[in-house]
């Protein structure tokens, strides 16, 4: 179905060429945006919704089950039997090949992303899989900004800061990010607070709140103060802060050069906890045994320059649901597979498996 996405007119620097947004949509009148639940996915979806509606095309958002790196049977049913759409755009969400194939069998499908997973059956607007420096495209929002030929704005910046935090200061995009901050009289700390508020919906497990957040950030594109004063998000953040304080008080161990913390929480805080630990220790592994009733979450983040892509590949080869980038991997496994998955992570991190010394 890729041919239905229109004529190709893209960059000439050796990367795959991409259709324009209008060419991608073709004769479609209804677009489904399947977007990730975090600030980058939300901000990128907001940006795309703006541009799609300017073409007089209707757009609807959808977020899969929070915490999954795949489409569950529930997700597939909702997509197939929902209000209807003519094309699917997958945004900041590294769905596995099987799920992308399922979508492409039914609708013209494209993806705007920056994760390291190539799909041959769809149009991928993704400079990173085409060989570009990930530091030049640290977020899907930054990819979309360039693809849509927009000047960097707050939506662009929310996605970047959401994904890389204050590490953005050392990246090639920093001068452009800094210019946006200065234009709006914001500090990087202000934007981090806004990102935390946007992320609060997914962290408390509010899936409908994630979908609604796309319109909230769209309406506030020129007024960041309205996001800082969003009462619902501030309430979420207060609950999250209390839970994070509890989780950070739990003991850690050292295995295979990783700082490891096991947790049980119904909040989706594994990424936030992993970021915090990696910022302090350089390489952090978090295992959450309390989010899903039948599965466990594993999250590894490294800020020490060691890439984890081989762990992602090995996990997928075993049939695990896994995704990530060069510095981060997330894996969701059935509870009976957790120890084997951890053995894999420890072994490929340089250790001796689950029994590696503490």
GROMACS .gro file of C-alpha atoms in nm:
model
  358
    1UNK     CA    1   0.000   0.000   0.000
    2UNK     CA    2   0.298   0.231   0.004
    3UNK     CA    3   0.220   0.345  -0.353
    4UNK     CA    4  -0.100   0.506  -0.225
    5UNK     CA    5   0.106   0.756  -0.029
    6UNK     CA    6   0.175   0.977  -0.328
    7UNK     CA    7   0.466   1.101  -0.531
    8UNK     CA    8   0.804   1.116  -0.362
    9UNK     CA    9   0.986   1.447  -0.328
   10UNK     CA   10   1.251   1.430  -0.056
   11UNK     CA   11   1.610   1.510   0.038
   12UNK     CA   12   1.899   1.447  -0.200
   13UNK     CA   13   2.171   1.366   0.054
   14UNK     CA   14   2.165   0.989   0.010
   15UNK     CA   15   1.885   0.914   0.255
   16UNK     CA   16   1.560   0.755   0.149
   17UNK     CA   17   1.340   1.014  -0.020
   18UNK     CA   18   1.014   1.108   0.147
   19UNK     CA   19   0.679   1.228   0.016
   20UNK     CA   20   0.557   1.571   0.119
   21UNK     CA   21   0.278   1.563   0.376
   22UNK     CA   22   0.022   1.648   0.107
   23UNK     CA   23   0.167   1.376  -0.115
   24UNK     CA   24   0.164   1.132   0.174
   25UNK     CA   25  -0.203   1.200   0.246
   26UNK     CA   26  -0.306   1.188  -0.121
   27UNK     CA   27  -0.686   1.172  -0.139
   28UNK     CA   28  -0.725   1.076   0.226
   29UNK     CA   29  -0.985   1.276   0.417
   30UNK     CA   30  -0.944   1.111   0.758
   31UNK     CA   31  -0.612   1.050   0.932
   32UNK     CA   32  -0.544   0.834   1.237
   33UNK     CA   33  -0.237   0.946   1.434
   34UNK     CA   34  -0.106   0.654   1.639
   35UNK     CA   35   0.130   0.829   1.876
   36UNK     CA   36   0.355   0.751   2.169
   37UNK     CA   37   0.232   0.856   2.510
   38UNK     CA   38   0.521   1.080   2.619
   39UNK     CA   39   0.590   1.450   2.564
   40UNK     CA   40   0.770   1.385   2.237
   41UNK     CA   41   0.488   1.175   2.094
   42UNK     CA   42   0.225   1.422   2.213
   43UNK     CA   43   0.411   1.729   2.084
   44UNK     CA   44   0.486   1.568   1.749
   45UNK     CA   45   0.124   1.459   1.711
   46UNK     CA   46   0.014   1.816   1.791
   47UNK     CA   47   0.248   1.952   1.524
   48UNK     CA   48   0.121   1.706   1.265
   49UNK     CA   49  -0.242   1.767   1.357
   50UNK     CA   50  -0.189   2.139   1.290
   51UNK     CA   51  -0.043   2.073   0.947
   52UNK     CA   52  -0.297   1.806   0.853
   53UNK     CA   53  -0.594   2.026   0.940
   54UNK     CA   54  -0.444   2.308   0.732
   55UNK     CA   55  -0.489   2.070   0.438
   56UNK     CA   56  -0.862   2.043   0.527
   57UNK     CA   57  -0.820   1.683   0.636
   58UNK     CA   58  -0.968   1.554   0.961
   59UNK     CA   59  -0.741   1.394   1.218
   60UNK     CA   60  -0.795   1.170   1.519
   61UNK     CA   61  -0.543   1.059   1.778
   62UNK     CA   62  -0.490   0.716   1.929
   63UNK     CA   63  -0.246   0.590   2.191
   64UNK     CA   64  -0.191   0.215   2.239
   65UNK     CA   65  -0.202   0.057   2.584
   66UNK     CA   66   0.046   0.256   2.793
   67UNK     CA   67   0.358   0.056   2.866
   68UNK     CA   68   0.335  -0.171   2.561
   69UNK     CA   69   0.578  -0.157   2.269
   70UNK     CA   70   0.327  -0.330   2.040
   71UNK     CA   71  -0.041  -0.325   1.944
   72UNK     CA   72  -0.244  -0.543   2.177
   73UNK     CA   73  -0.557  -0.724   2.051
   74UNK     CA   74  -0.754  -0.446   2.222
   75UNK     CA   75  -0.557  -0.183   2.028
   76UNK     CA   76  -0.604  -0.360   1.696
   77UNK     CA   77  -0.977  -0.391   1.752
   78UNK     CA   78  -1.009  -0.022   1.845
   79UNK     CA   79  -0.814   0.083   1.536
   80UNK     CA   80  -1.002  -0.148   1.300
   81UNK     CA   81  -1.352  -0.087   1.434
   82UNK     CA   82  -1.324   0.278   1.541
   83UNK     CA   83  -1.476   0.584   1.370
   84UNK     CA   84  -1.279   0.509   1.053
   85UNK     CA   85  -0.979   0.653   0.870
   86UNK     CA   86  -0.816   0.646   0.528
   87UNK     CA   87  -0.451   0.650   0.633
   88UNK     CA   88  -0.246   0.579   0.947
   89UNK     CA   89   0.051   0.788   1.060
   90UNK     CA   90   0.257   0.629   1.337
   91UNK     CA   91   0.435   0.895   1.542
   92UNK     CA   92   0.735   0.844   1.774
   93UNK     CA   93   0.638   0.483   1.826
   94UNK     CA   94   0.874   0.201   1.726
   95UNK     CA   95   0.613  -0.064   1.658
   96UNK     CA   96   0.747  -0.407   1.566
   97UNK     CA   97   0.749  -0.524   1.205
   98UNK     CA   98   0.446  -0.747   1.264
   99UNK     CA   99   0.230  -0.456   1.379
  100UNK     CA  100   0.344  -0.227   1.100
  101UNK     CA  101   0.263  -0.506   0.855
  102UNK     CA  102  -0.083  -0.547   1.007
  103UNK     CA  103  -0.148  -0.175   0.959
  104UNK     CA  104  -0.003  -0.168   0.606
  105UNK     CA  105  -0.225  -0.461   0.503
  106UNK     CA  106  -0.531  -0.249   0.581
  107UNK     CA  107  -0.447   0.116   0.520
  108UNK     CA  108  -0.174   0.329   0.365
  109UNK     CA  109   0.068   0.365   0.656
  110UNK     CA  110   0.363   0.594   0.726
  111UNK     CA  111   0.582   0.664   1.026
  112UNK     CA  112   0.756   0.976   1.156
  113UNK     CA  113   1.017   0.872   1.409
  114UNK     CA  114   1.377   0.870   1.528
  115UNK     CA  115   1.408   0.518   1.672
  116UNK     CA  116   1.639   0.253   1.528
  117UNK     CA  117   1.396   0.020   1.355
  118UNK     CA  118   1.359   0.006   0.978
  119UNK     CA  119   1.033  -0.095   0.808
  120UNK     CA  120   1.040  -0.184   0.440
  121UNK     CA  121   0.665  -0.185   0.370
  122UNK     CA  122   0.587   0.172   0.470
  123UNK     CA  123   0.718   0.523   0.417
  124UNK     CA  124   0.948   0.610   0.707
  125UNK     CA  125   1.034   0.971   0.771
  126UNK     CA  126   1.331   0.888   0.989
  127UNK     CA  127   1.678   1.032   0.922
  128UNK     CA  128   1.832   0.813   1.193
  129UNK     CA  129   1.753   0.481   1.023
  130UNK     CA  130   1.888   0.641   0.704
  131UNK     CA  131   2.225   0.692   0.876
  132UNK     CA  132   2.200   1.047   1.014
  133UNK     CA  133   2.361   1.141   1.346
  134UNK     CA  134   2.105   1.071   1.624
  135UNK     CA  135   2.234   1.379   1.806
  136UNK     CA  136   2.107   1.593   1.520
  137UNK     CA  137   1.762   1.432   1.549
  138UNK     CA  138   1.716   1.370   1.923
  139UNK     CA  139   1.336   1.354   1.905
  140UNK     CA  140   1.051   1.281   1.668
  141UNK     CA  141   0.944   1.643   1.713
  142UNK     CA  142   1.276   1.757   1.565
  143UNK     CA  143   1.238   1.516   1.273
  144UNK     CA  144   0.885   1.647   1.211
  145UNK     CA  145   0.998   2.010   1.236
  146UNK     CA  146   1.243   1.958   0.952
  147UNK     CA  147   1.012   1.736   0.749
  148UNK     CA  148   0.729   1.990   0.766
  149UNK     CA  149   0.969   2.277   0.692
  150UNK     CA  150   0.867   2.457   1.011
  151UNK     CA  151   1.080   2.689   1.216
  152UNK     CA  152   1.163   2.528   1.552
  153UNK     CA  153   0.901   2.624   1.809
  154UNK     CA  154   0.785   2.520   2.153
  155UNK     CA  155   0.635   2.196   2.024
  156UNK     CA  156   0.973   2.109   1.874
  157UNK     CA  157   1.146   2.190   2.201
  158UNK     CA  158   0.902   2.001   2.426
  159UNK     CA  159   0.979   1.684   2.231
  160UNK     CA  160   1.356   1.729   2.248
  161UNK     CA  161   1.366   1.813   2.619
  162UNK     CA  162   1.119   1.534   2.688
  163UNK     CA  163   1.351   1.279   2.532
  164UNK     CA  164   1.700   1.401   2.627
  165UNK     CA  165   1.652   1.648   2.915
  166UNK     CA  166   1.937   1.886   2.988
  167UNK     CA  167   2.172   1.678   2.772
  168UNK     CA  168   2.036   1.891   2.489
  169UNK     CA  169   2.295   2.156   2.587
  170UNK     CA  170   2.568   1.941   2.435
  171UNK     CA  171   2.384   1.851   2.115
  172UNK     CA  172   2.395   2.011   1.769
  173UNK     CA  173   2.033   2.127   1.810
  174UNK     CA  174   2.108   2.334   2.121
  175UNK     CA  175   2.152   2.675   1.949
  176UNK     CA  176   1.811   2.640   1.784
  177UNK     CA  177   1.652   2.519   2.109
  178UNK     CA  178   1.810   2.806   2.302
  179UNK     CA  179   1.675   3.057   2.049
  180UNK     CA  180   1.320   2.928   2.105
  181UNK     CA  181   1.363   2.954   2.483
  182UNK     CA  182   1.490   3.311   2.457
  183UNK     CA  183   1.205   3.408   2.226
  184UNK     CA  184   0.950   3.295   2.485
  185UNK     CA  185   1.141   3.408   2.794
  186UNK     CA  186   1.178   3.053   2.924
  187UNK     CA  187   1.463   2.867   3.088
  188UNK     CA  188   1.547   2.505   3.022
  189UNK     CA  189   1.417   2.436   3.372
  190UNK     CA  190   1.081   2.591   3.279
  191UNK     CA  191   1.053   2.363   2.978
  192UNK     CA  192   1.151   2.059   3.184
  193UNK     CA  193   0.866   2.145   3.422
  194UNK     CA  194   0.624   2.171   3.128
  195UNK     CA  195   0.746   1.837   2.994
  196UNK     CA  196   0.696   1.678   3.336
  197UNK     CA  197   0.339   1.809   3.336
  198UNK     CA  198   0.269   1.678   2.986
  199UNK     CA  199   0.417   1.340   3.080
  200UNK     CA  200   0.209   1.322   3.396
  201UNK     CA  201  -0.093   1.178   3.215
  202UNK     CA  202   0.087   0.866   3.098
  203UNK     CA  203   0.277   0.826   3.424
  204UNK     CA  204  -0.048   0.795   3.620
  205UNK     CA  205  -0.189   0.562   3.352
  206UNK     CA  206  -0.447   0.804   3.208
  207UNK     CA  207  -0.468   0.689   2.847
  208UNK     CA  208  -0.757   0.918   2.754
  209UNK     CA  209  -0.567   1.203   2.918
  210UNK     CA  210  -0.270   1.131   2.690
  211UNK     CA  211  -0.489   1.154   2.379
  212UNK     CA  212  -0.652   1.475   2.507
  213UNK     CA  213  -0.309   1.625   2.580
  214UNK     CA  214  -0.244   1.665   2.206
  215UNK     CA  215  -0.515   1.930   2.182
  216UNK     CA  216  -0.409   2.087   2.511
  217UNK     CA  217  -0.054   2.152   2.390
  218UNK     CA  218  -0.181   2.266   2.049
  219UNK     CA  219  -0.399   2.532   2.207
  220UNK     CA  220  -0.110   2.642   2.428
  221UNK     CA  221   0.149   2.664   2.149
  222UNK     CA  222   0.201   3.035   2.214
  223UNK     CA  223   0.108   3.039   2.583
  224UNK     CA  224   0.324   2.802   2.788
  225UNK     CA  225   0.192   2.953   3.112
  226UNK     CA  226  -0.139   2.774   3.057
  227UNK     CA  227   0.046   2.442   3.068
  228UNK     CA  228   0.232   2.538   3.383
  229UNK     CA  229  -0.103   2.618   3.545
  230UNK     CA  230  -0.295   2.310   3.429
  231UNK     CA  231  -0.464   2.195   3.751
  232UNK     CA  232  -0.521   1.836   3.641
  233UNK     CA  233  -0.159   1.788   3.543
  234UNK     CA  234  -0.036   1.957   3.858
  235UNK     CA  235  -0.244   1.712   4.062
  236UNK     CA  236  -0.095   1.423   3.867
  237UNK     CA  237   0.253   1.556   3.926
  238UNK     CA  238   0.202   1.581   4.301
  239UNK     CA  239   0.105   1.212   4.313
  240UNK     CA  240   0.399   1.121   4.089
  241UNK     CA  241   0.645   1.313   4.304
  242UNK     CA  242   0.532   1.123   4.612
  243UNK     CA  243   0.571   0.789   4.435
  244UNK     CA  244   0.910   0.882   4.288
  245UNK     CA  245   1.034   0.973   4.635
  246UNK     CA  246   0.931   0.628   4.756
  247UNK     CA  247   1.094   0.450   4.460
  248UNK     CA  248   1.419   0.642   4.492
  249UNK     CA  249   1.442   0.531   4.855
  250UNK     CA  250   1.451   0.165   4.753
  251UNK     CA  251   1.790  -0.009   4.760
  252UNK     CA  252   2.008  -0.059   4.453
  253UNK     CA  253   2.256  -0.331   4.361
  254UNK     CA  254   2.543  -0.339   4.113
  255UNK     CA  255   2.549  -0.606   3.842
  256UNK     CA  256   2.742  -0.623   3.515
  257UNK     CA  257   2.846  -0.262   3.551
  258UNK     CA  258   2.485  -0.150   3.594
  259UNK     CA  259   2.312   0.013   3.888
  260UNK     CA  260   1.999  -0.198   3.935
  261UNK     CA  261   1.675  -0.119   4.116
  262UNK     CA  262   1.373  -0.352   4.136
  263UNK     CA  263   1.036  -0.188   4.198
  264UNK     CA  264   0.665  -0.259   4.214
  265UNK     CA  265   0.441   0.031   4.118
  266UNK     CA  266   0.120   0.080   3.922
  267UNK     CA  267   0.254   0.413   3.796
  268UNK     CA  268   0.444   0.414   3.467
  269UNK     CA  269   0.759   0.563   3.616
  270UNK     CA  270   1.020   0.318   3.493
  271UNK     CA  271   1.157   0.561   3.233
  272UNK     CA  272   1.166   0.857   3.472
  273UNK     CA  273   1.336   0.647   3.738
  274UNK     CA  274   1.585   0.510   3.487
  275UNK     CA  275   1.673   0.860   3.367
  276UNK     CA  276   1.729   0.978   3.722
  277UNK     CA  277   1.950   0.681   3.806
  278UNK     CA  278   2.149   0.702   3.481
  279UNK     CA  279   2.216   1.071   3.539
  280UNK     CA  280   2.375   0.980   3.872
  281UNK     CA  281   2.539   0.647   3.791
  282UNK     CA  282   2.593   0.642   3.413
  283UNK     CA  283   2.428   0.303   3.352
  284UNK     CA  284   2.096   0.212   3.514
  285UNK     CA  285   1.863  -0.086   3.497
  286UNK     CA  286   1.510  -0.079   3.640
  287UNK     CA  287   1.277  -0.377   3.668
  288UNK     CA  288   0.911  -0.306   3.746
  289UNK     CA  289   0.721  -0.616   3.854
  290UNK     CA  290   0.404  -0.430   3.949
  291UNK     CA  291   0.268  -0.244   3.644
  292UNK     CA  292   0.112  -0.531   3.446
  293UNK     CA  293  -0.055  -0.831   3.612
  294UNK     CA  294   0.106  -1.083   3.377
  295UNK     CA  295   0.419  -0.909   3.246
  296UNK     CA  296   0.722  -0.721   3.377
  297UNK     CA  297   0.892  -0.408   3.246
  298UNK     CA  298   1.270  -0.387   3.202
  299UNK     CA  299   1.434  -0.054   3.128
  300UNK     CA  300   1.804   0.011   3.065
  301UNK     CA  301   1.952   0.356   3.008
  302UNK     CA  302   2.320   0.443   2.964
  303UNK     CA  303   2.474   0.789   2.964
  304UNK     CA  304   2.831   0.654   2.961
  305UNK     CA  305   2.861   0.625   2.583
  306UNK     CA  306   2.799   0.249   2.566
  307UNK     CA  307   2.539   0.161   2.303
  308UNK     CA  308   2.260  -0.086   2.379
  309UNK     CA  309   2.130  -0.157   2.029
  310UNK     CA  310   2.260  -0.515   2.037
  311UNK     CA  311   2.041  -0.578   2.343
  312UNK     CA  312   1.735  -0.452   2.154
  313UNK     CA  313   1.816  -0.680   1.859
  314UNK     CA  314   1.881  -0.984   2.079
  315UNK     CA  315   1.561  -0.929   2.276
  316UNK     CA  316   1.358  -0.911   1.955
  317UNK     CA  317   1.526  -1.226   1.826
  318UNK     CA  318   1.395  -1.404   2.135
  319UNK     CA  319   1.045  -1.277   2.059
  320UNK     CA  320   1.033  -1.019   2.337
  321UNK     CA  321   0.860  -0.685   2.291
  322UNK     CA  322   1.155  -0.444   2.283
  323UNK     CA  323   1.233  -0.097   2.158
  324UNK     CA  324   1.469   0.191   2.211
  325UNK     CA  325   1.760   0.390   2.077
  326UNK     CA  326   2.137   0.367   2.101
  327UNK     CA  327   2.138   0.464   2.472
  328UNK     CA  328   1.810   0.317   2.594
  329UNK     CA  329   1.616  -0.009   2.571
  330UNK     CA  330   1.276  -0.102   2.705
  331UNK     CA  331   1.158  -0.464   2.719
  332UNK     CA  332   0.821  -0.607   2.824
  333UNK     CA  333   0.819  -0.980   2.895
  334UNK     CA  334   0.586  -1.240   3.048
  335UNK     CA  335   0.668  -1.281   3.415
  336UNK     CA  336   0.797  -1.634   3.359
  337UNK     CA  337   1.053  -1.493   3.112
  338UNK     CA  338   1.183  -1.206   3.326
  339UNK     CA  339   1.488  -1.383   3.469
  340UNK     CA  340   1.594  -1.507   3.124
  341UNK     CA  341   1.553  -1.158   2.981
  342UNK     CA  342   1.764  -1.015   3.262
  343UNK     CA  343   2.032  -1.277   3.197
  344UNK     CA  344   2.044  -1.149   2.840
  345UNK     CA  345   2.074  -0.787   2.950
  346UNK     CA  346   2.351  -0.863   3.200
  347UNK     CA  347   2.544  -1.081   2.956
  348UNK     CA  348   2.535  -0.824   2.677
  349UNK     CA  349   2.625  -0.551   2.925
  350UNK     CA  350   2.948  -0.731   3.001
  351UNK     CA  351   2.845  -0.932   3.305
  352UNK     CA  352   2.800  -1.301   3.385
  353UNK     CA  353   2.423  -1.316   3.384
  354UNK     CA  354   2.174  -1.294   3.668
  355UNK     CA  355   2.434  -1.417   3.912
  356UNK     CA  356   2.682  -1.141   3.835
  357UNK     CA  357   2.839  -1.004   4.151
  358UNK     CA  358   2.680  -0.721   4.338
   0.00000   0.00000   0.00000
